[in-house]
Amino acid sequence: MNNLIENTISFVKEKLEGAEAGHDWFHIERVWKLSKKIAETEKCNTEIVELSALLHDIADPKFHNGDETIALTVSREFLESQHAEEDTIEQVLFIIKNISFKNRGEAPENLPVELKIVQDADRIDAIGAIGIARTFNFGGFKNNLMYDPNIEPKLEMSKEEYKKSNGTTINHFYEKLLLLKDLMNTEKGKKIAEERHDFMLLFLDQFYKEWNVD
Ligand code: ADP
Ligand code: NI
């Protein structure tokens, strides 16, 4: 492994010490590994893919009062301290800035393949068994309800509404998780997402069956 990647791993591990369990080093590690797997099937710059995967949640606005600039500042400072090339820094920062689900309405067109790969990897980790676990962990962290049959999912939320939403965790499946399969950018991503999507449908069926005790 090259030095820059190794140093980035150490930096991210230290930075994410004590993070919420769905956005901790283990999430980053899974996204990094998934990104490398998807990258094997695409023509791309793997260093940009790996650095972006490792740094993509370094300062998630959800945990920093909504501030969307901290991650960019922290990443730039780190990469400069490592004497990374300016061109590399700019490519990585562009990806960190535009990867997020809630910002998808604002993202520019013709996204670079490296972004598409890391975005698929991040979205794959949001679905399936791990996705379910992460979602309930985050809902618990926010003290949201697991489910309330009287609260409908909100399908057309603006970015601001999405950020403020404290709907139920089950509704988050309809507001985000079940939409991800059709938003995959790469063929490899689509394939992995399908299996995980089906597992979520199975989970929801069983959840409602157990909820509705008769
Ligand atoms: P991004 O970081 O790509 O903008 P999100 O902010 O939607 O994506 O959240 C990332 C992950 O955090 C989700 O996949 C989910 O596990 C969890 N999460 C975010 N919002 C909620 C919510 N309202 N209820 C439950 N989990 C959530
Ligand atoms: Ni992430």
CSV table of C-alpha atoms and ligand atoms in Angstrom, one decimal:
chain,number,residue,atom,x,y,z
A,1,MET,CA,0.0,0.0,0.0
A,2,ASN,CA,1.4,3.4,-0.7
A,3,ASN,CA,2.3,5.8,2.1
A,4,LEU,CA,-0.4,8.4,1.4
A,5,ILE,CA,-3.2,5.8,1.6
A,6,GLU,CA,-1.7,4.3,4.8
A,7,ASN,CA,-1.4,7.8,6.4
A,8,THR,CA,-4.9,8.6,5.3
A,9,ILE,CA,-6.2,5.4,7.0
A,10,SER,CA,-4.5,6.4,10.3
A,11,PHE,CA,-5.8,10.0,10.1
A,12,VAL,CA,-9.4,8.9,9.5
A,13,LYS,CA,-9.3,6.2,12.2
A,14,GLU,CA,-8.2,8.9,14.7
A,15,LYS,CA,-10.6,11.5,13.5
A,16,LEU,CA,-13.6,9.1,13.7
A,17,GLU,CA,-12.8,7.9,17.2
A,18,GLY,CA,-16.2,7.8,19.1
A,19,ALA,CA,-18.3,8.5,16.0
A,20,GLU,CA,-21.9,7.2,15.8
A,21,ALA,CA,-21.7,3.5,14.9
A,22,GLY,CA,-23.2,3.9,11.4
A,23,HIS,CA,-20.6,6.6,10.4
A,24,ASP,CA,-17.5,5.3,12.1
A,25,TRP,CA,-14.2,3.9,10.8
A,26,PHE,CA,-15.9,0.5,10.0
A,27,HIS,CA,-18.3,2.3,7.7
A,28,ILE,CA,-15.4,3.9,6.0
A,29,GLU,CA,-13.5,0.6,5.8
A,30,ARG,CA,-16.5,-1.1,4.1
A,31,VAL,CA,-16.9,1.8,1.6
A,32,TRP,CA,-13.2,1.8,0.9
A,33,LYS,CA,-13.2,-1.9,0.2
A,34,LEU,CA,-16.4,-1.8,-1.9
A,35,SER,CA,-15.0,1.1,-3.9
A,36,LYS,CA,-11.9,-0.9,-4.7
A,37,LYS,CA,-14.0,-3.8,-5.8
A,38,ILE,CA,-16.2,-1.6,-8.1
A,39,ALA,CA,-13.0,0.2,-9.3
A,40,GLU,CA,-11.7,-3.1,-10.7
A,41,THR,CA,-14.5,-3.0,-13.2
A,42,GLU,CA,-14.1,0.6,-14.3
A,43,LYS,CA,-11.4,2.6,-16.0
A,44,CYS,CA,-10.4,5.1,-13.3
A,45,ASN,CA,-7.7,6.6,-11.1
A,46,THR,CA,-7.6,4.3,-8.1
A,47,GLU,CA,-5.7,6.6,-5.9
A,48,ILE,CA,-8.5,9.2,-6.2
A,49,VAL,CA,-11.1,6.5,-5.6
A,50,GLU,CA,-9.3,5.3,-2.4
A,51,LEU,CA,-8.6,8.8,-1.0
A,52,SER,CA,-12.2,9.9,-1.6
A,53,ALA,CA,-13.6,6.8,0.0
A,54,LEU,CA,-11.4,7.2,3.0
A,55,LEU,CA,-12.2,10.9,3.5
A,56,HIS,CA,-15.8,11.1,2.4
A,57,ASP,CA,-17.3,11.2,5.9
A,58,ILE,CA,-14.4,12.9,7.7
A,59,ALA,CA,-16.8,15.6,9.0
A,60,ASP,CA,-20.4,14.7,8.1
A,61,PRO,CA,-22.5,17.9,8.4
A,62,LYS,CA,-25.2,15.8,10.3
A,63,PHE,CA,-22.7,15.7,13.2
A,64,HIS,CA,-21.4,19.3,12.8
A,65,ASN,CA,-24.4,21.5,13.0
A,66,GLY,CA,-25.1,21.2,9.3
A,67,ASP,CA,-21.8,22.8,8.4
A,68,GLU,CA,-20.9,21.5,4.9
A,69,THR,CA,-17.5,23.2,4.7
A,70,ILE,CA,-15.6,21.5,7.5
A,71,ALA,CA,-15.0,18.2,5.6
A,72,LEU,CA,-13.4,20.1,2.8
A,73,THR,CA,-11.2,22.2,5.0
A,74,VAL,CA,-10.1,19.2,7.1
A,75,SER,CA,-9.4,17.1,4.0
A,76,ARG,CA,-7.4,19.9,2.2
A,77,GLU,CA,-5.3,20.5,5.3
A,78,PHE,CA,-4.6,16.8,5.7
A,79,LEU,CA,-3.7,16.3,2.0
A,80,GLU,CA,-1.5,19.4,1.9
A,81,SER,CA,0.3,18.2,5.0
A,82,GLN,CA,1.0,15.0,3.0
A,83,HIS,CA,2.3,17.0,0.0
A,84,ALA,CA,-0.4,15.6,-2.2
A,85,GLU,CA,-0.5,17.2,-5.7
A,86,GLU,CA,-3.0,20.1,-6.0
A,87,ASP,CA,-4.7,18.3,-8.9
A,88,THR,CA,-5.3,15.3,-6.6
A,89,ILE,CA,-6.6,17.5,-3.8
A,90,GLU,CA,-9.1,19.2,-6.1
A,91,GLN,CA,-10.4,15.9,-7.5
A,92,VAL,CA,-10.9,14.4,-4.0
A,93,LEU,CA,-12.5,17.6,-2.6
A,94,PHE,CA,-14.9,17.7,-5.6
A,95,ILE,CA,-16.0,14.1,-4.8
A,96,ILE,CA,-16.5,14.7,-1.0
A,97,LYS,CA,-18.5,17.8,-1.8
A,98,ASN,CA,-20.9,16.1,-4.3
A,99,ILE,CA,-21.2,12.5,-3.1
A,100,SER,CA,-24.1,13.0,-0.7
A,101,PHE,CA,-27.7,11.7,-1.2
A,102,LYS,CA,-29.2,14.9,0.2
A,103,ASN,CA,-27.2,17.0,-2.2
A,104,ARG,CA,-28.1,15.0,-5.3
A,105,GLY,CA,-30.4,17.8,-6.6
A,106,GLU,CA,-27.5,20.2,-6.7
A,107,ALA,CA,-24.8,18.0,-8.1
A,108,PRO,CA,-23.3,19.1,-11.5
A,109,GLU,CA,-23.8,17.0,-14.6
A,110,ASN,CA,-21.1,14.7,-16.1
A,111,LEU,CA,-19.7,13.5,-12.8
A,112,PRO,CA,-16.3,11.9,-12.9
A,113,VAL,CA,-16.2,8.1,-12.8
A,114,GLU,CA,-14.2,8.1,-9.5
A,115,LEU,CA,-17.2,9.9,-7.8
A,116,LYS,CA,-19.7,7.5,-9.3
A,117,ILE,CA,-17.7,4.6,-7.9
A,118,VAL,CA,-17.4,5.9,-4.3
A,119,GLN,CA,-21.1,7.1,-4.4
A,120,ASP,CA,-22.2,3.6,-5.3
A,121,ALA,CA,-20.1,2.1,-2.6
A,122,ASP,CA,-21.4,4.5,0.0
A,123,ARG,CA,-25.0,3.8,-1.1
A,124,ILE,CA,-24.5,0.1,-1.0
A,125,ASP,CA,-23.4,0.4,2.6
A,126,ALA,CA,-26.7,2.2,3.3
A,127,ILE,CA,-28.8,-0.8,2.2
A,128,GLY,CA,-29.1,-4.5,2.9
A,129,ALA,CA,-28.5,-6.0,6.4
A,130,ILE,CA,-25.8,-3.4,7.2
A,131,GLY,CA,-28.0,-0.6,5.9
A,132,ILE,CA,-30.9,-1.7,8.1
A,133,ALA,CA,-28.6,-1.9,11.2
A,134,ARG,CA,-27.1,1.6,10.4
A,135,THR,CA,-30.5,3.1,9.9
A,136,PHE,CA,-31.9,1.9,13.2
A,137,ASN,CA,-28.7,2.9,15.0
A,138,PHE,CA,-29.0,6.4,13.6
A,139,GLY,CA,-32.7,6.6,14.5
A,140,GLY,CA,-31.9,5.6,18.0
A,141,PHE,CA,-29.1,8.1,18.2
A,142,LYS,CA,-31.6,10.8,17.2
A,143,ASN,CA,-34.3,9.3,19.5
A,144,ASN,CA,-36.7,8.9,16.6
A,145,LEU,CA,-39.5,6.4,16.7
A,146,MET,CA,-38.9,3.1,15.0
A,147,TYR,CA,-42.3,3.1,13.4
A,148,ASP,CA,-45.7,4.8,13.7
A,149,PRO,CA,-48.4,3.6,11.3
A,150,ASN,CA,-50.0,7.0,11.5
A,151,ILE,CA,-47.0,8.9,10.1
A,152,GLU,CA,-46.7,8.7,6.3
A,153,PRO,CA,-43.3,8.8,4.6
A,154,LYS,CA,-42.5,12.2,2.9
A,155,LEU,CA,-41.4,11.4,-0.6
A,156,GLU,CA,-40.7,14.8,-2.0
A,157,MET,CA,-38.7,16.5,0.7
A,158,SER,CA,-36.4,19.5,-0.1
A,159,LYS,CA,-32.9,19.2,1.1
A,160,GLU,CA,-33.7,21.4,4.2
A,161,GLU,CA,-36.7,19.3,5.1
A,162,TYR,CA,-34.7,16.1,4.6
A,163,LYS,CA,-32.0,17.4,7.0
A,164,LYS,CA,-34.5,18.4,9.6
A,165,SER,CA,-36.7,15.4,9.3
A,166,ASN,CA,-37.3,13.4,12.5
A,167,GLY,CA,-39.7,11.0,10.9
A,168,THR,CA,-39.7,7.3,11.8
A,169,THR,CA,-36.9,5.0,11.0
A,170,ILE,CA,-39.2,2.7,8.9
A,171,ASN,CA,-40.2,5.8,6.9
A,172,HIS,CA,-36.5,6.4,6.1
A,173,PHE,CA,-36.7,3.2,4.0
A,174,TYR,CA,-39.3,4.8,1.7
A,175,GLU,CA,-37.6,8.2,1.8
A,176,LYS,CA,-34.2,7.0,0.9
A,177,LEU,CA,-33.1,3.3,1.2
A,178,LEU,CA,-35.5,1.8,-1.2
A,179,LEU,CA,-34.7,4.5,-3.8
A,180,LEU,CA,-30.9,3.7,-3.9
A,181,LYS,CA,-31.1,0.6,-6.1
A,182,ASP,CA,-32.3,2.6,-9.1
A,183,LEU,CA,-29.7,5.4,-8.5
A,184,MET,CA,-26.6,3.2,-8.9
A,185,ASN,CA,-24.1,4.5,-11.4
A,186,THR,CA,-22.1,1.4,-12.2
A,187,GLU,CA,-23.0,-2.1,-13.5
A,188,LYS,CA,-21.2,-3.7,-10.6
A,189,GLY,CA,-22.9,-1.4,-8.1
A,190,LYS,CA,-26.3,-2.3,-9.5
A,191,LYS,CA,-25.7,-6.0,-9.2
A,192,ILE,CA,-24.6,-5.7,-5.5
A,193,ALA,CA,-27.5,-3.4,-4.7
A,194,GLU,CA,-30.2,-5.7,-6.1
A,195,GLU,CA,-29.5,-8.5,-3.6
A,196,ARG,CA,-29.4,-6.1,-0.7
A,197,HIS,CA,-32.6,-4.3,-1.9
A,198,ASP,CA,-34.5,-7.6,-1.9
A,199,PHE,CA,-33.3,-8.3,1.6
A,200,MET,CA,-34.8,-5.0,2.8
A,201,LEU,CA,-38.2,-5.9,1.2
A,202,LEU,CA,-38.1,-9.2,3.1
A,203,PHE,CA,-37.2,-7.4,6.3
A,204,LEU,CA,-40.1,-4.9,5.9
A,205,ASP,CA,-42.6,-7.8,5.2
A,206,GLN,CA,-41.5,-9.6,8.4
A,207,PHE,CA,-41.5,-6.3,10.4
A,208,TYR,CA,-45.1,-5.6,9.5
A,209,LYS,CA,-46.1,-9.2,10.2
A,210,GLU,CA,-44.6,-9.0,13.7
A,211,TRP,CA,-46.0,-5.5,14.3
A,212,ASN,CA,-49.6,-6.4,13.5
A,213,VAL,CA,-50.1,-9.0,16.3
A,214,ASP,CA,-53.5,-10.6,15.8
B,1,ADP,P1,-25.7,11.2,2.9
B,1,ADP,O1,-24.6,11.1,4.0
B,1,ADP,O2,-25.3,10.4,1.7
B,1,ADP,O3,-26.2,12.5,2.6
B,1,ADP,P2,-27.8,10.6,4.6
B,1,ADP,O4,-27.5,11.8,5.3
B,1,ADP,O5,-29.2,10.4,4.1
B,1,ADP,O6,-26.8,10.3,3.4
B,1,ADP,O7,-27.5,9.4,5.7
B,1,ADP,C1,-26.5,8.4,5.7
B,1,ADP,C2,-27.1,7.2,6.5
B,1,ADP,O8,-27.4,7.7,7.9
B,1,ADP,C3,-28.3,6.6,6.0
B,1,ADP,O9,-28.1,5.7,5.1
B,1,ADP,C4,-29.0,6.0,7.3
B,1,ADP,O10,-28.3,4.9,7.7
B,1,ADP,C5,-28.7,7.1,8.3
B,1,ADP,N1,-29.8,8.1,8.3
B,1,ADP,C6,-29.8,9.3,7.8
B,1,ADP,N2,-31.0,10.0,8.0
B,1,ADP,C7,-31.7,9.1,8.7
B,1,ADP,C8,-33.0,9.1,9.3
B,1,ADP,N3,-33.9,10.1,9.2
B,1,ADP,N4,-33.4,7.9,9.9
B,1,ADP,C9,-32.6,6.9,10.1
B,1,ADP,N5,-31.4,6.8,9.5
B,1,ADP,C10,-30.9,7.9,8.9
B,2,NI,NI,-20.7,7.4,4.1
